[in-house]
Coordinates of C-alpha atoms and ligand atoms in Angstrom, one line a residue:
X10 CA -13.2 3.7 14.6
X11 CA -10.2 5.6 16.2
X12 CA -6.8 5.5 16.5
X13 CA -7.1 3.1 19.5
X14 CA -9.0 0.6 17.1
X15 CA -7.5 -2.5 16.2
X16 CA -5.6 -3.4 12.6
X17 CA -7.2 -6.2 10.4
X18 CA -4.8 -8.6 8.7
X19 CA -6.0 -11.5 6.7
X20 CA -4.5 -14.5 4.6
X21 CA -6.0 -17.9 3.1
X22 CA -4.5 -19.5 6.3
X23 CA -1.5 -19.3 8.9
X24 CA 0.9 -17.7 6.2
X25 CA -0.3 -14.0 7.0
X26 CA 0.8 -14.9 10.5
X27 CA 4.4 -14.2 9.4
X28 CA 3.3 -10.7 8.7
X29 CA 1.2 -10.4 12.0
X30 CA 4.2 -11.6 13.9
X31 CA 6.4 -8.6 12.2
X32 CA 3.6 -5.8 13.1
X33 CA 3.6 -7.2 16.6
X34 CA 7.5 -6.7 16.8
X35 CA 7.6 -3.5 15.1
X36 CA 4.4 -1.7 16.4
X37 CA 3.8 -3.9 19.4
X38 CA 1.2 -1.2 21.1
X39 CA -1.1 -2.3 18.2
X40 CA -3.9 -4.8 18.5
X41 CA -4.6 -7.3 15.7
X42 CA -7.7 -9.0 14.3
X43 CA -6.7 -11.8 12.1
X44 CA -8.5 -13.7 9.7
X45 CA -7.2 -17.1 8.1
X46 CA -9.6 -18.4 5.6
X47 CA -8.7 -22.0 6.3
X48 CA -12.0 -23.2 4.6
X49 CA -10.9 -21.9 1.3
X50 CA -7.1 -22.3 1.5
X51 CA -5.2 -22.3 -0.9
X52 CA -5.8 -19.1 -2.7
X53 CA -2.9 -19.5 -5.3
X54 CA -4.9 -21.6 -7.8
X55 CA -8.0 -19.6 -7.7
X56 CA -9.0 -17.0 -10.4
X57 CA -8.9 -13.4 -9.8
X58 CA -12.7 -13.0 -9.5
X59 CA -12.8 -15.7 -6.8
X60 CA -10.1 -13.9 -4.8
X61 CA -11.6 -10.4 -5.1
X62 CA -14.9 -12.0 -3.9
X63 CA -13.2 -13.6 -0.9
X64 CA -11.3 -10.4 -0.2
X65 CA -14.4 -8.4 -0.4
X66 CA -16.2 -10.4 2.3
X67 CA -13.3 -10.7 4.6
X68 CA -12.8 -7.0 4.5
X69 CA -16.2 -6.4 5.2
X70 CA -16.0 -9.0 8.4
X71 CA -13.0 -6.9 9.6
X72 CA -14.6 -3.4 8.8
X73 CA -17.6 -4.5 10.9
X74 CA -15.1 -5.3 13.7
X75 CA -14.2 -1.7 13.7
X76 CA -10.5 -2.0 12.3
X77 CA -8.7 1.4 11.5
X78 CA -6.6 -0.3 8.7
X79 CA -6.3 -3.5 7.0
X80 CA -3.3 -5.5 5.8
X81 CA -3.6 -8.2 3.0
X82 CA -0.7 -10.3 4.4
X83 CA -1.5 -12.6 1.4
X84 CA 0.6 -12.0 -1.9
X85 CA -2.2 -13.6 -4.1
X86 CA -5.0 -11.1 -2.8
X87 CA -2.8 -8.3 -3.1
X88 CA -1.7 -9.1 -6.7
X89 CA -5.4 -9.9 -7.4
X90 CA -7.5 -7.7 -5.4
X91 CA -5.8 -4.8 -3.6
X92 CA -6.4 -2.2 -6.2
X93 CA -10.0 -3.0 -6.4
X94 CA -10.5 -3.2 -2.6
X95 CA -8.7 0.2 -2.0
X96 CA -11.3 1.7 -4.7
X97 CA -14.3 0.2 -3.0
X98 CA -13.3 0.6 0.9
X99 CA -12.6 3.9 2.5
X100 CA -10.0 2.6 4.8
X101 CA -6.0 2.4 4.3
X102 CA -5.4 -1.2 2.6
X103 CA -1.6 -2.3 2.7
X104 CA -0.7 -5.2 0.7
X105 CA 2.8 -7.1 0.9
X106 CA 3.9 -7.0 -2.9
X107 CA 5.3 -3.4 -3.3
X108 CA 7.3 -3.4 0.0
X109 CA 8.7 -6.8 -1.0
X110 CA 10.0 -5.6 -4.1
X111 CA 11.4 -2.4 -2.7
X112 CA 13.6 -4.5 -0.4
X113 CA 14.7 -6.7 -3.1
X114 CA 15.5 -4.1 -5.4
X115 CA 17.7 -2.7 -2.9
X116 CA 19.4 -5.8 -1.8
X117 CA 20.2 -7.0 -5.4
X118 CA 23.9 -6.4 -6.5
X119 CA 23.8 -8.3 -10.2
X120 CA 20.4 -7.3 -10.8
X121 CA 19.0 -10.7 -11.1
X122 CA 16.1 -11.5 -8.8
X123 CA 14.2 -14.7 -8.1
X124 CA 10.7 -14.7 -6.9
X125 CA 8.9 -17.5 -5.7
X126 CA 5.1 -17.6 -5.1
X127 CA 1.9 -19.1 -5.8
X128 CA 0.7 -19.6 -9.3
X129 CA -1.5 -16.5 -9.2
X130 CA 1.3 -14.3 -7.9
X131 CA 3.7 -15.8 -10.4
X132 CA 1.3 -15.2 -13.6
X133 CA 0.2 -11.8 -12.5
X134 CA 4.0 -10.2 -13.0
X135 CA 3.2 -8.1 -10.3
X136 CA 6.6 -8.4 -8.8
X137 CA 8.2 -7.7 -12.2
X138 CA 6.1 -4.6 -12.5
X139 CA 7.4 -3.2 -8.9
X140 CA 10.8 -4.3 -9.4
X141 CA 11.2 -2.7 -12.8
X142 CA 9.4 0.5 -11.7
X143 CA 12.3 0.7 -9.1
X144 CA 15.0 -0.5 -11.5
X145 CA 14.1 -1.1 -15.2
X146 CA 17.7 -2.9 -15.3
X147 CA 16.5 -5.7 -12.8
X148 CA 16.1 -9.0 -14.4
X149 CA 13.1 -11.1 -12.6
X150 CA 13.0 -14.8 -12.6
X151 CA 9.7 -16.1 -11.3
X152 CA 8.8 -19.7 -10.0
X153 CA 5.5 -20.8 -8.9
X154 CA 5.7 -23.4 -6.0
X155 CA 2.1 -24.4 -5.6
X156 CA 2.9 -27.3 -3.1
X157 CA 4.5 -25.3 -0.4
X158 CA 1.2 -23.9 1.0
X159 CA -0.1 -27.2 1.8
X160 CA 3.0 -28.4 3.2
X161 CA 3.1 -25.3 5.9
X162 CA -0.6 -25.9 6.3
X163 CA 0.3 -29.3 7.5
X164 CA 3.0 -28.0 9.8
X165 CA 5.9 -29.9 7.5
X166 CA 8.5 -26.9 7.7
X167 CA 11.0 -29.5 8.7
X168 CA 10.6 -32.6 6.7
X169 CA 12.4 -34.3 3.9
X170 CA 9.6 -34.4 1.7
X171 CA 9.9 -30.6 1.9
X172 CA 13.4 -30.6 1.4
X173 CA 12.7 -32.5 -1.8
X174 CA 10.1 -30.1 -3.1
X175 CA 12.6 -27.2 -2.4
X176 CA 15.1 -28.7 -4.4
X177 CA 12.6 -29.6 -7.3
X178 CA 11.2 -26.0 -7.3
X179 CA 14.4 -24.0 -6.6
X180 CA 17.1 -25.6 -8.7
X181 CA 16.6 -23.6 -11.6
X182 CA 16.6 -20.2 -10.1
X183 CA 19.6 -21.0 -8.3
X184 CA 21.1 -22.1 -11.8
X185 CA 19.8 -18.5 -13.3
X186 CA 22.7 -17.0 -11.2
X187 CA 20.1 -14.7 -9.0
X188 CA 21.7 -13.3 -5.9
X189 CA 18.3 -12.4 -4.2
X190 CA 15.4 -14.4 -3.9
X191 CA 11.9 -12.9 -2.8
X192 CA 9.6 -15.3 -0.4
X193 CA 6.7 -14.0 -2.5
X194 CA 4.2 -15.9 -0.5
X195 CA 3.4 -15.3 3.1
X196 CA 3.6 -18.9 4.1
X197 CA 6.9 -19.2 2.7
X198 CA 9.0 -17.5 5.2
X199 CA 8.0 -20.5 7.5
X200 CA 10.3 -22.3 5.3
X201 CA 13.1 -20.0 5.5
X202 CA 15.5 -22.2 7.3
X203 CA 15.0 -25.3 4.8
X204 CA 15.3 -23.0 1.9
X205 CA 18.4 -21.2 3.2
X206 CA 20.0 -24.6 3.5
X207 CA 19.3 -25.3 -0.2
X208 CA 20.3 -21.8 -1.6
X209 CA 23.3 -21.3 0.6
X210 CA 24.7 -18.1 1.8
X211 CA 25.4 -16.2 -1.6
X212 CA 21.5 -15.6 -2.2
X213 CA 19.9 -13.0 -0.1
X214 CA 16.3 -14.1 1.0
X215 CA 13.7 -11.2 1.2
X216 CA 10.7 -11.7 3.4
X217 CA 8.3 -8.8 2.4
X218 CA 6.9 -9.0 6.1
X219 CA 9.6 -6.7 7.4
X220 CA 9.0 -3.9 4.8
X221 CA 5.1 -4.6 5.1
X222 CA 5.3 -3.8 8.7
X223 CA 7.4 -0.7 8.2
X224 CA 4.7 0.9 5.5
X225 CA 2.1 0.1 7.8
X226 CA 3.6 2.2 10.6
X227 CA 4.3 4.9 8.1
X228 CA 0.5 4.7 6.8
X229 CA -0.6 5.1 10.7
X230 CA 1.8 7.9 11.3
X231 CA 0.9 9.9 8.4
X232 CA -3.1 9.4 9.1
X233 CA -2.5 10.1 12.9
X234 CA -3.6 6.6 13.5
X235 CA -0.9 5.1 16.0
X236 CA -2.7 3.9 19.0
X237 CA -2.7 6.7 21.5
X238 CA -3.7 4.7 24.6
X239 CA -1.9 1.1 24.5
X240 CA -3.6 -1.4 26.7
X241 CA -0.9 -3.5 28.9
X242 CA -1.2 -6.1 26.5
X243 CA -2.8 -6.1 23.3
X244 CA -5.7 -8.6 23.1
X245 CA -5.3 -10.0 19.5
X246 CA -8.2 -11.8 18.0
X247 CA -8.1 -14.6 15.8
X248 CA -10.6 -15.8 13.3
X249 CA -10.8 -18.5 11.0
X250 CA -13.5 -20.0 8.4
X251 CA -12.5 -23.9 9.4
X252 CA -10.3 -26.0 11.5
X253 CA -9.7 -23.8 14.5
X254 CA -8.0 -26.2 16.7
X255 CA -5.2 -26.7 14.3
X256 CA -5.0 -23.2 13.1
X257 CA -4.5 -22.4 16.9
X258 CA -1.7 -25.0 17.2
X259 CA 0.4 -23.7 14.4
X260 CA -0.1 -20.0 15.2
X261 CA 1.3 -20.7 18.7
X262 CA 4.4 -21.9 17.0
X263 CA 4.5 -19.1 14.9
X264 CA 3.6 -15.9 17.0
X265 CA 5.4 -14.5 20.2
X266 CA 2.0 -14.2 22.1
X267 CA -0.2 -16.8 23.2
X268 CA -3.0 -17.8 20.9
X269 CA -5.6 -19.1 23.4
X270 CA -8.7 -19.3 21.0
X271 CA -9.4 -19.3 17.4
X272 CA -13.1 -18.4 16.7
X273 CA -15.0 -20.0 13.9
X274 CA -16.5 -17.5 11.4
X275 CA -18.6 -18.6 8.3
X276 CA -18.7 -15.5 5.9
X277 CA -21.7 -14.2 4.3
X278 CA -21.8 -14.4 0.5
Ligands
DGL24 N1 -0.2 -17.0 1.8 C1 -0.6 -16.7 0.6 C2 0.2 -15.7 -0.4 O1 1.0 -15.1 0.1 C3 -1.9 -17.4 0.1 C4 -1.2 -18.7 -0.3 C5 -2.4 -19.6 -1.1 O2 -3.3 -19.8 -0.3 O3 -2.3 -20.2 -2.1 O4 0.0 -16.1 -1.6

């Protein structure tokens, strides 16, 4: 492992590509190895023990691929497994929650912040913790939106069914007079336009991916791990645990690079 080694990024499926996309924009010389656990998506309704087990398997796989740092591009896995994984593995491991909470704390003007995410993320209250660490006066309104992940994995980002679900899940947050809404699941930025249409211009949407890519850059700089001999074009690699073709098609609609291949990888227990 050296400063020219790749960065490992993982999620339950295509959601983490919203974070990979931001890493590609902000630190374009870096190469990414992405793992989407498409055989076991969704993570949002699974237990902490299960998510720790899955995260451990994926991190081992990425470390075997020689990565120099890992981004958990999944709020659920960040909420349930980041601390444990950081204690277990001797490699920088960056999650998405703290960066998202910091961005929201800076954005809110009325100190009323909404968070949407999976059941796991919302019930963990991890965003409340980080938001109130920054500013104890912030009132946090959480709402689990379990069906959003499946709608995104099915490519239904622009669909009347999705619009109906957005209305059903988010109406109560709008009535709570929030001025900032955290997209607390990495799949949700893919619904950004539909959510924006529903909540209107007075609510600021926070996509934690921007701040996460910034945090990653800071960690790489601080550990002298920024790529020193960048390739002309980074050769990113994509691995999935199922449905490689479907993943590839969706990935090509999300990422700025050409995803030629998604490689099927069955992880060992
Ligand atoms: N994209 C992930 C998250 O940020 C996981 C969603 C899921 O698989 O339920 O939580």
